[in-house]
XYZ file of C-alpha atoms in Angstrom:
667
model
C 23.140 -1.487 23.098
C 25.116 0.927 21.726
C 23.511 3.989 19.182
C 23.729 6.215 16.016
C 23.227 10.476 16.741
C 21.828 12.286 14.010
C 23.113 15.227 14.315
C 21.843 16.474 10.274
C 19.898 13.416 8.153
C 20.176 14.844 5.289
C 17.209 15.546 2.396
C 16.049 12.502 2.224
C 18.176 9.326 3.821
C 16.551 5.769 5.017
C 18.025 2.343 6.902
C 17.969 -0.072 3.305
C 18.959 -3.537 2.660
C 19.458 -6.145 1.048
C 17.279 -7.875 -1.478
C 14.678 -6.166 0.019
C 10.821 -7.352 0.669
C 10.557 -9.568 -2.374
C 8.065 -12.495 -1.540
C 5.308 -9.547 -1.062
C 4.887 -8.271 -5.235
C 1.904 -10.532 -5.860
C -0.084 -7.986 -2.549
C 1.507 -4.796 -4.480
C 4.369 -4.309 -1.601
C 7.076 -3.528 -3.576
C 10.766 -4.866 -2.525
C 12.119 -1.485 -1.674
C 15.999 -1.789 -1.033
C 19.269 0.175 -1.821
C 18.095 1.749 -5.536
C 21.898 1.449 -5.911
C 22.501 -2.400 -4.680
C 26.108 -2.537 -5.950
C 27.429 0.558 -3.768
C 25.625 -0.602 -1.273
C 26.751 -4.121 -0.898
C 30.542 -3.551 -1.729
C 29.464 -0.920 1.422
C 28.879 -3.798 3.825
C 31.743 -5.965 2.222
C 33.980 -2.596 3.122
C 33.217 -3.163 7.146
C 32.926 -6.719 6.793
C 29.461 -7.286 7.247
C 27.222 -10.069 4.928
C 26.067 -7.776 1.651
C 22.888 -7.489 3.155
C 23.192 -6.015 6.191
C 20.863 -3.059 6.945
C 22.574 -0.077 6.461
C 21.858 3.751 4.676
C 21.278 5.218 1.720
C 21.706 9.559 1.750
C 20.302 10.961 -1.616
C 21.334 14.295 -2.572
C 23.786 15.019 0.492
C 24.329 12.483 3.364
C 23.687 12.734 7.007
C 25.928 14.022 9.847
C 26.425 10.896 12.856
C 28.022 10.701 15.777
C 28.690 7.297 17.447
C 28.712 6.615 21.220
C 30.956 3.457 20.761
C 34.192 2.944 18.528
C 32.744 1.021 15.341
C 34.080 1.355 11.207
C 32.171 2.544 9.067
C 32.238 3.122 4.876
C 30.578 5.324 2.469
C 30.367 3.879 -0.516
C 28.407 5.240 -4.129
C 28.299 8.994 -5.736
C 31.602 10.372 -4.680
C 31.178 12.810 -2.028
C 33.392 14.944 0.446
C 33.999 12.565 4.066
C 35.190 13.783 7.319
C 35.653 12.665 10.650
C 36.200 14.312 13.398
C 37.073 17.333 10.461
C 39.414 14.739 8.962
C 39.136 14.048 5.555
C 38.496 10.197 5.195
C 38.577 8.065 1.575
C 35.501 6.327 0.500
C 35.620 2.723 -0.447
C 37.173 2.070 2.642
C 36.693 0.727 6.360
C 37.453 3.949 8.539
C 37.818 3.266 12.343
C 35.395 6.188 13.654
C 35.740 6.253 17.385
C 33.392 7.138 20.516
C 31.852 11.340 20.374
C 33.776 11.113 16.580
C 31.270 12.579 13.847
C 31.265 11.283 10.405
C 30.052 14.446 8.207
C 29.021 13.098 4.186
C 28.920 15.965 2.284
C 26.811 17.091 -1.138
C 27.012 14.695 -3.925
C 29.155 17.339 -7.536
C 28.530 16.290 -10.725
C 28.268 12.374 -10.875
C 25.830 10.321 -9.250
C 22.346 10.518 -6.794
C 23.307 7.894 -3.675
C 25.350 7.435 -1.283
C 25.571 4.379 1.372
C 27.088 3.967 4.406
C 28.053 0.556 6.083
C 28.429 0.019 9.223
C 30.369 -2.434 11.153
C 26.963 -4.383 12.340
C 24.516 -2.837 10.851
C 21.465 -0.966 11.929
C 18.754 -1.984 13.704
C 15.503 -1.472 12.607
C 12.239 -3.257 13.046
C 11.517 -6.333 10.776
C 8.558 -5.781 8.817
C 7.310 -8.158 6.406
C 10.454 -10.396 6.506
C 12.794 -6.905 5.846
C 14.192 -3.863 7.269
C 13.912 -1.591 4.095
C 12.059 1.563 4.612
C 9.589 1.882 2.167
C 8.104 5.685 2.824
C 4.963 5.664 0.757
C 3.748 2.780 2.955
C 5.254 3.818 6.342
C 6.871 1.123 7.534
C 10.208 -0.484 7.700
C 13.608 1.224 9.223
C 12.838 4.278 11.599
C 9.178 4.259 11.415
C 8.494 4.235 7.806
C 10.316 7.481 7.338
C 13.435 9.244 6.769
C 15.662 10.323 8.981
C 14.923 13.453 10.304
C 17.395 15.492 12.265
C 17.746 14.681 16.018
C 16.404 10.624 15.976
C 18.230 8.088 17.651
C 19.321 4.363 15.664
C 20.433 1.334 17.484
C 23.592 -0.047 16.355
C 22.560 -3.955 15.882
C 25.167 -7.028 16.765
C 24.919 -8.928 13.237
C 28.285 -11.064 13.373
C 30.664 -10.229 10.907
C 30.795 -11.927 7.386
C 34.791 -10.880 6.316
C 36.947 -8.691 6.983
C 36.909 -5.317 6.512
C 38.826 -4.137 3.508
C 39.357 -1.681 0.829
C 37.347 -1.390 -2.208
C 39.304 -2.317 -5.280
C 38.987 -0.127 -7.768
C 38.557 -2.575 -10.493
C 35.399 -3.928 -8.274
C 34.056 -0.148 -8.137
C 31.188 0.900 -9.820
C 31.712 4.027 -12.778
C 29.532 6.811 -12.746
C 29.123 9.368 -15.563
C 26.294 11.652 -16.869
C 26.066 9.590 -20.083
C 24.618 6.496 -19.143
C 24.078 2.763 -21.273
C 21.354 0.555 -19.618
C 21.998 -3.182 -20.705
C 17.933 -3.881 -21.643
C 16.361 -7.394 -22.527
C 13.271 -6.897 -25.157
C 10.256 -7.873 -23.181
C 7.666 -8.268 -22.214
C 5.172 -5.971 -24.467
C 7.835 -4.920 -27.680
C 7.688 -5.135 -31.361
C 5.488 -5.309 -33.590
C 2.062 -6.350 -31.452
C 2.265 -2.802 -29.325
C 5.286 -0.770 -30.543
C 6.354 -0.426 -34.321
C 10.004 -1.610 -35.405
C 10.523 1.917 -36.058
C 9.463 2.615 -32.102
C 11.944 -0.006 -31.440
C 14.678 1.743 -33.727
C 14.722 4.676 -31.866
C 14.341 3.482 -28.395
C 17.819 1.977 -29.163
C 19.064 4.952 -30.855
C 18.106 8.008 -27.975
C 19.503 9.431 -25.959
C 16.580 9.892 -23.188
C 16.884 12.498 -20.570
C 16.007 12.395 -17.327
C 13.128 14.364 -16.173
C 13.133 16.469 -12.503
C 10.200 14.418 -11.627
C 12.546 10.929 -10.480
C 12.526 9.121 -7.524
C 12.410 5.808 -6.051
C 9.289 4.811 -7.620
C 10.326 5.780 -11.243
C 13.066 7.439 -12.984
C 10.477 9.410 -15.413
C 12.499 9.656 -18.895
C 12.293 12.544 -21.688
C 12.590 11.243 -25.561
C 10.761 10.948 -28.821
C 6.575 9.662 -28.452
C 6.193 5.846 -30.204
C 4.280 6.188 -33.754
C 2.627 2.785 -32.020
C 1.092 -0.241 -33.649
C -1.999 0.167 -32.229
C -4.918 2.887 -32.448
C -5.903 2.051 -28.854
C -6.032 -0.807 -25.158
C -9.495 -1.979 -26.644
C -11.341 -2.669 -22.912
C -8.184 -1.952 -21.452
C -8.750 1.996 -22.275
C -8.860 4.403 -24.962
C -4.459 5.018 -25.508
C -2.489 2.033 -27.737
C -0.213 2.031 -23.916
C -3.374 0.996 -22.456
C -3.260 -3.422 -21.857
C -5.008 -5.711 -19.086
C -3.252 -5.054 -15.778
C -0.356 -7.718 -15.763
C 2.643 -7.242 -12.807
C 5.854 -5.470 -13.449
C 9.651 -5.972 -13.238
C 11.704 -3.905 -11.276
C 13.564 -2.104 -14.000
C 10.759 -2.551 -16.377
C 10.428 0.411 -18.921
C 7.078 1.506 -18.824
C 5.082 3.689 -20.492
C 2.597 5.465 -19.011
C 0.517 6.695 -22.036
C 3.259 7.941 -24.482
C 6.098 9.171 -21.260
C 8.490 6.375 -20.500
C 8.849 5.608 -16.843
C 12.206 3.264 -15.621
C 10.300 1.517 -12.799
C 12.821 1.560 -9.628
C 12.456 -0.686 -6.004
C 9.752 1.343 -4.710
C 7.397 1.154 -7.599
C 4.085 -0.574 -8.617
C 3.724 -4.026 -8.697
C 0.664 -4.875 -11.204
C -0.856 -1.665 -13.607
C -1.698 -1.331 -17.158
C 0.480 0.198 -19.055
C 3.014 -1.865 -22.146
C 6.970 -2.379 -21.250
C 8.999 -2.713 -24.311
C 12.495 -3.847 -22.919
C 13.601 -4.160 -19.049
C 16.819 -2.818 -17.121
C 18.628 -6.602 -16.674
C 18.931 -6.990 -13.149
C 23.229 -6.495 -12.982
C 22.263 -3.268 -14.375
C 19.379 -1.973 -12.377
C 22.412 -0.306 -9.659
C 22.895 2.452 -12.591
C 18.945 3.574 -12.005
C 19.823 4.530 -8.274
C 22.692 7.047 -9.691
C 20.891 8.505 -12.539
C 20.083 11.969 -11.729
C 18.453 15.138 -13.193
C 20.080 16.166 -16.710
C 21.896 12.876 -17.208
C 21.424 10.646 -20.764
C 20.236 7.363 -20.975
C 20.955 4.839 -23.953
C 18.911 1.037 -23.438
C 21.866 -1.077 -25.284
C 19.756 -4.410 -26.122
C 21.748 -7.537 -24.865
C 21.082 -10.923 -24.646
C 19.514 -13.242 -21.900
C 21.829 -16.280 -21.902
C 24.781 -13.328 -21.644
C 23.948 -10.989 -19.470
C 25.399 -11.035 -16.300
C 24.854 -11.928 -12.893
C 24.441 -9.900 -10.211
C 24.972 -12.168 -7.710
C 28.400 -11.766 -8.116
C 30.470 -8.212 -7.338
C 33.516 -6.605 -8.470
C 35.550 -7.910 -11.444
C 33.641 -10.896 -11.695
C 30.362 -8.649 -13.158
C 31.206 -6.545 -15.996
C 28.383 -4.473 -15.445
C 29.846 -2.149 -13.047
C 31.198 -0.212 -15.931
C 29.408 2.395 -17.688
C 30.518 0.822 -21.168
C 28.025 -1.974 -22.077
C 29.326 -4.784 -24.200
C 26.526 -6.494 -26.241
C 27.010 -8.848 -28.978
C 22.712 -8.211 -30.155
C 19.407 -8.202 -28.583
C 16.985 -11.929 -28.802
C 15.505 -12.421 -32.305
C 12.605 -12.969 -30.413
C 10.603 -9.797 -29.999
C 10.515 -10.956 -26.164
C 8.045 -13.970 -26.865
C 10.007 -16.870 -25.608
C 7.614 -19.444 -26.660
C 3.783 -20.477 -27.084
C 1.473 -23.271 -26.439
C -2.449 -24.092 -26.235
C -4.259 -25.194 -23.173
C -4.435 -29.225 -22.091
C -8.189 -28.699 -23.753
C -7.148 -27.078 -26.925
C -9.692 -23.702 -26.285
C -6.687 -21.049 -25.370
C -3.622 -20.242 -26.511
C -0.621 -19.631 -24.311
C 2.371 -17.103 -24.485
C 5.562 -16.849 -22.907
C 7.207 -13.668 -22.785
C 10.369 -12.442 -21.210
C 9.957 -10.141 -18.539
C 13.893 -9.305 -18.066
C 16.015 -11.706 -16.923
C 14.580 -13.301 -13.839
C 11.087 -13.171 -14.797
C 8.807 -15.106 -17.399
C 5.378 -14.015 -17.610
C 2.747 -16.243 -18.763
C -0.392 -14.810 -21.022
C -3.846 -16.614 -21.239
C -5.965 -16.077 -24.817
C -5.980 -12.660 -26.849
C -6.354 -9.376 -25.451
C -9.670 -9.124 -23.659
C -11.378 -9.578 -20.451
C -12.282 -13.020 -19.819
C -12.969 -14.583 -16.144
C -12.323 -17.949 -17.967
C -8.566 -16.612 -18.494
C -7.895 -15.381 -15.104
C -9.581 -18.598 -14.143
C -6.807 -20.226 -16.374
C -4.151 -18.344 -14.057
C -5.363 -19.054 -10.732
C -5.167 -23.095 -11.568
C -1.059 -22.642 -13.054
C -0.378 -20.645 -9.893
C -2.004 -23.549 -7.906
C -0.166 -25.838 -9.392
C 3.240 -24.302 -9.121
C 2.518 -23.031 -5.937
C 2.296 -27.237 -5.411
C 5.852 -28.005 -6.328
C 7.168 -25.036 -5.627
C 10.849 -25.644 -7.481
C 14.274 -24.031 -5.993
C 15.019 -20.764 -6.601
C 11.088 -19.733 -7.404
C 11.007 -15.692 -5.414
C 7.277 -14.813 -5.995
C 3.750 -15.472 -8.536
C 2.128 -12.428 -9.356
C -1.121 -12.602 -10.843
C -2.791 -10.256 -13.416
C -6.036 -10.010 -15.332
C -5.197 -12.355 -17.862
C -0.938 -13.120 -16.929
C 0.553 -15.275 -14.484
C 4.400 -13.520 -13.797
C 6.866 -16.290 -12.791
C 9.710 -14.307 -10.011
C 12.985 -16.696 -9.673
C 16.798 -16.826 -8.636
C 18.028 -16.720 -11.710
C 21.446 -17.984 -10.857
C 19.190 -21.196 -9.403
C 17.438 -21.168 -12.512
C 17.849 -19.922 -16.178
C 15.086 -18.945 -17.833
C 15.584 -21.322 -20.388
C 14.765 -23.909 -17.943
C 11.568 -22.415 -16.161
C 10.457 -21.991 -19.763
C 10.350 -25.723 -20.706
C 8.665 -26.143 -16.704
C 5.573 -24.114 -17.482
C 5.602 -25.820 -20.404
C 4.914 -28.877 -18.954
C 2.799 -27.287 -15.636
C 0.531 -26.143 -18.683
C 0.216 -29.301 -19.881
C -1.152 -31.049 -16.765
C -4.059 -28.143 -15.643
C -8.061 -28.886 -15.808
C -10.528 -27.288 -17.411
C -11.033 -23.762 -16.424
C -14.863 -23.681 -16.094
C -14.196 -26.386 -13.075
C -12.734 -23.378 -10.634
C -14.856 -22.949 -8.165
C -13.510 -20.504 -5.294
C -14.200 -19.055 -1.952
C -15.498 -15.362 -2.826
C -16.596 -13.574 -0.011
C -18.959 -10.186 -0.689
C -16.956 -7.459 1.593
C -19.435 -3.921 1.425
C -17.727 -1.133 1.664
C -18.152 2.707 1.454
C -18.215 4.907 -1.098
C -17.925 8.088 -0.654
C -18.705 9.462 -4.385
C -17.289 12.773 -6.200
C -14.876 12.768 -2.529
C -13.665 16.414 -1.781
C -10.187 14.714 -2.024
C -10.606 13.154 -5.698
C -11.902 17.212 -6.187
C -8.303 18.428 -4.881
C -6.024 15.472 -6.677
C -7.579 16.862 -10.622
C -6.883 20.774 -9.653
C -3.134 19.227 -8.015
C -2.134 17.574 -12.056
C -3.799 20.117 -13.707
C -1.642 22.869 -12.091
C 1.289 20.517 -12.142
C 1.310 17.805 -15.343
C -1.583 18.463 -17.632
C -4.263 20.865 -17.804
C -5.702 20.598 -20.859
C -6.806 17.135 -20.893
C -9.338 14.944 -21.572
C -10.661 14.211 -18.693
C -10.287 17.025 -17.058
C -11.844 18.966 -14.588
C -14.613 16.528 -13.792
C -13.334 13.350 -13.997
C -17.223 11.033 -13.595
C -18.316 13.701 -16.431
C -15.327 12.075 -18.460
C -16.283 8.977 -17.833
C -20.358 9.438 -18.966
C -19.349 10.948 -21.832
C -16.786 7.594 -22.778
C -19.780 5.408 -22.042
C -22.720 7.158 -23.725
C -24.496 8.028 -20.539
C -27.169 10.761 -20.699
C -26.235 12.050 -17.615
C -23.826 11.632 -14.091
C -26.688 10.081 -12.409
C -26.166 6.568 -14.896
C -22.859 6.697 -13.883
C -23.404 6.841 -10.077
C -26.057 4.499 -10.456
C -23.943 2.015 -12.573
C -21.331 2.009 -9.822
C -23.650 1.180 -6.990
C -25.390 -1.264 -8.822
C -22.603 -2.791 -9.574
C -20.662 -5.925 -7.646
C -16.940 -6.385 -8.567
C -14.866 -9.171 -8.570
C -11.212 -8.333 -7.351
C -8.572 -10.026 -9.898
C -5.707 -8.808 -8.705
C -4.194 -6.869 -5.418
C -1.172 -4.047 -5.288
C -2.580 -2.776 -8.973
C -1.827 0.523 -7.408
C 0.876 -0.547 -4.347
C -0.375 -2.394 -0.534
C -3.365 -4.736 -1.501
C -4.820 -2.212 -4.080
C -7.563 -4.273 -5.642
C -8.238 -4.373 -9.529
C -11.942 -5.761 -9.997
C -14.331 -5.496 -12.798
C -17.747 -5.802 -12.437
C -19.405 -9.466 -12.951
C -22.007 -8.286 -14.839
C -20.682 -6.819 -18.105
C -23.692 -4.223 -18.161
C -21.860 -2.396 -15.855
C -18.519 -2.857 -17.036
C -17.792 1.147 -17.400
C -14.549 1.673 -19.491
C -12.152 4.756 -19.724
C -8.825 5.434 -20.077
C -6.182 5.977 -18.272
C -4.398 9.700 -17.114
C -1.310 10.616 -19.637
C 0.992 10.993 -17.715
C -0.245 9.470 -15.010
C -0.584 11.860 -11.795
C 2.295 12.189 -9.577
C -0.633 12.796 -6.336
C -3.587 10.503 -5.274
C -5.434 10.370 -2.064
C -5.098 7.165 0.075
C -8.622 5.140 -0.885
C -8.910 6.981 -3.901
C -11.569 5.019 -5.913
C -11.053 5.407 -9.952
C -11.482 2.616 -12.805
C -9.198 2.673 -15.631
C -10.021 0.117 -18.727
C -12.479 -1.701 -17.392
C -11.309 -1.667 -14.248
C -11.796 -0.565 -10.862
C -9.566 0.250 -8.075
C -8.872 1.459 -4.743
C -5.499 3.177 -4.160
C -3.600 1.464 -0.908
C -1.839 4.574 -0.022
C -1.297 7.781 -1.405
C 1.380 7.764 -4.624
C 1.294 8.406 -8.091
C -1.986 6.588 -10.112
C -3.857 7.251 -13.457
C -7.265 6.008 -12.672
C -10.528 7.979 -13.217
C -12.121 8.851 -10.209
C -15.374 8.158 -9.022
C -15.207 8.877 -4.587
C -13.200 7.500 -2.175
C -13.702 4.935 0.595
C -12.071 3.280 3.924
C -8.696 1.805 4.445
C -7.890 -1.753 2.320
C -4.471 -1.525 4.287
C -4.071 -2.176 7.479
C -0.926 0.285 8.197
C -0.363 0.237 12.141
C -3.429 -0.036 12.805
C -4.807 -1.477 15.891
C -5.127 -5.356 14.700
C -8.373 -5.907 15.914
C -9.264 -3.298 13.324
C -13.083 -5.304 11.348
C -12.285 -7.543 8.621
C -8.182 -7.515 9.264
C -6.618 -10.782 9.878
C -3.764 -10.564 12.730
C -0.927 -12.336 10.099
C -1.677 -9.768 7.397
C -1.919 -6.006 6.755
C -4.466 -6.234 3.755
C -8.110 -6.852 3.664
C -9.394 -8.471 0.664
C -8.318 -11.878 -1.227
C -8.161 -12.719 -4.808
C -12.262 -13.542 -6.112
C -13.484 -11.611 -3.466
C -17.054 -9.043 -4.403
C -16.584 -5.632 -3.902
C -20.165 -4.195 -3.350
C -20.326 -0.465 -2.368
C -23.369 1.934 -0.079
C -23.317 5.333 -0.586
C -21.481 7.921 2.671
C -21.390 11.378 2.565
C -17.757 13.386 2.304
C -17.631 13.699 6.168
C -19.330 10.486 7.318
C -16.254 8.880 5.450
C -14.090 10.796 7.696
C -15.274 9.369 10.629
C -15.331 6.109 9.401
C -11.675 6.242 8.584
C -10.887 8.085 11.538
C -12.633 4.984 13.489
C -11.070 1.939 11.137
C -7.189 3.544 11.795
C -7.972 3.775 15.822
C -9.533 -0.042 15.613
C -13.213 0.720 15.839
C -14.372 0.320 11.963
C -16.997 -2.147 11.410
C -16.072 -4.092 7.728
C -19.181 -6.372 6.732
C -17.923 -9.348 5.271
C -20.163 -12.248 3.825
C -18.841 -15.180 3.353
C -19.211 -17.560 -0.552
C -18.053 -18.635 -3.575
C -17.441 -17.953 -6.807
C -18.003 -20.776 -9.435
C -16.648 -19.544 -13.103
C -19.789 -22.388 -14.957
C -22.279 -20.324 -12.669
C -21.189 -17.029 -14.631
C -20.614 -18.425 -18.063
C -24.739 -19.561 -17.534
C -25.473 -15.744 -15.841
C -23.788 -14.579 -19.456
C -25.842 -17.186 -21.815
C -29.262 -15.705 -20.205
C -28.542 -12.365 -20.784
C -26.942 -12.449 -23.877
C -28.844 -10.065 -25.635
C -29.333 -7.284 -22.934
C -25.031 -7.593 -22.796
C -24.492 -6.841 -26.303
C -27.243 -4.174 -26.531
C -25.997 -2.124 -23.818
C -21.655 -3.171 -24.573
C -22.777 -1.965 -28.253
C -24.494 1.206 -26.952
C -20.985 2.403 -24.764
C -18.278 0.808 -27.438
C -20.150 3.549 -30.165
C -19.786 6.125 -27.596
C -16.124 5.604 -27.111
C -15.135 5.334 -30.783
C -16.716 8.747 -31.456
C -14.316 9.777 -27.715
C -11.699 8.978 -29.928
C -12.371 10.382 -33.399
C -12.700 13.899 -30.498
C -8.977 12.624 -29.409
C -7.862 12.603 -32.949
C -9.243 15.705 -34.566
C -8.388 17.553 -31.398
C -4.422 16.807 -32.019
C -4.272 13.968 -28.401
C -2.986 11.574 -30.734
C -0.123 13.778 -32.845
C 3.467 12.554 -32.234
C 5.013 15.533 -29.921
C 9.057 14.376 -29.931
C 10.631 14.967 -26.746
C 8.376 16.598 -24.714
C 7.086 15.594 -21.476
C 3.523 16.201 -20.894
């Protein structure tokens, strides 16, 4: 097999394929793949490959590559100087490179952020969860799960050609600028429920600035702070941006507190923040070319009129800078509603881009009966699995149904989902397998203290939850001491309702006993760094972070691995067929360990010597509801005291100016 020598790698060059890892959203695995899929796919067409063949994505500056055999390459994306053996060659055209010659891709200039290199036959890379795309945060795919480094050697693949090499025509190329327009569909969470109509007007009329703290996980924007239609998020958190955790769409405009972030292909699949609009699939390529200082305007479009992302070139007008729009859908992102078959619960169907429908059950409250209905709907859909279905991602009271919009239109999906709902049994009949997973917890672990210090130094030093998250949790819940926080966390039994809240099998779980439901708000803005397997509380929910990355939950400690990062398969609790430890409806219980003990346990897990005690069992919704009835009076007393303390904390925030509007500022 012929090879490619990486003489200079550039600042961030990764192997990607398209459409990436698209079937693991429900366990927190992002699709990855090219951030500018249009330029990537056109590069492959230029060399005669199929559109999704593995190639290279380069950020800011490209690599120097030496080929040991004759080949054909193409460079697309942002304008850059490109040479072969020192001679200037064009972008967007097939280029012959002789054995021993060096391809040199230079630095991006005034417009654009990323370049793409396709090689005839493609690049050989490890197939991980059905894709070769690199996800650097998760350390898998591509070249050892990382960016390329100087001295690497890449193996060329021998993928059969899909066509003949050809030049990409002028009207097929994406137009680049510093002042972008992005086509967006309204929803899933817009005005007047979550934002005010004036907020949405601001959103459409503002030229947002791209913040320097942006990457493949998300593009952070600078713009006006919303007025908000609600005072807070209730059990989901103190800030009005907080909601019960729900699935996201790539391209969603996610308000993490008051900060708007466009979620990228390496972004999280599940989270507790509202998203008023979503970039259309055909326009998401533009996110890959946004550079710090560029401006972005959101242009509302009707979902029935959006361009298809399947067709390239002249059949797809989204390669243009200007978005042609006849206006927005006038439904505020709500496609329709119905009631469950027993008539007890309202079902709301929300638009989440042009390729997802978000099904929500009941009111914005924490009710395990709603999660039971989500489970029943997911089972019903899986049993039928219609053509075009891509993935199902459950949240606390919602199910996101993702389809290939070229196979199933959103209107057809909506009608079918309503039909499915009419056939579902009563939620009270739910009995599911439920293992109890006993895990160590290093309380107030030094790694979480370090994350708070980094946040105070680099993001925000005056946040109400700083300098100690546990003291903030105590105050928000009206407890007399932090020892009470400790006691409640270790006494609680947490039911896993979702996976992937912050990537890679990370559970979002709630205490089964409402008296153990400590309620907090989430960081605003979010942290840029969280240690792997930190344990935090956000709203009423507990989460274990599956990997290093951003985050917003209030820390209580740290535990052992919930994702198998290439460790031996005999690592306790992990199954050979998948790398995630936990399942929906598992119960998690904690036992205390010291920080040093935890480091030893983590090392044992990484070496395959670890042990996690797991006990099989079931969860019955009827039995749980009987428990709530039997303890209703005591639960009410405890919850009322906690709610009173939360109201007092909110008043302190208001008096201190925490909710004051700060136009155009990123905290």
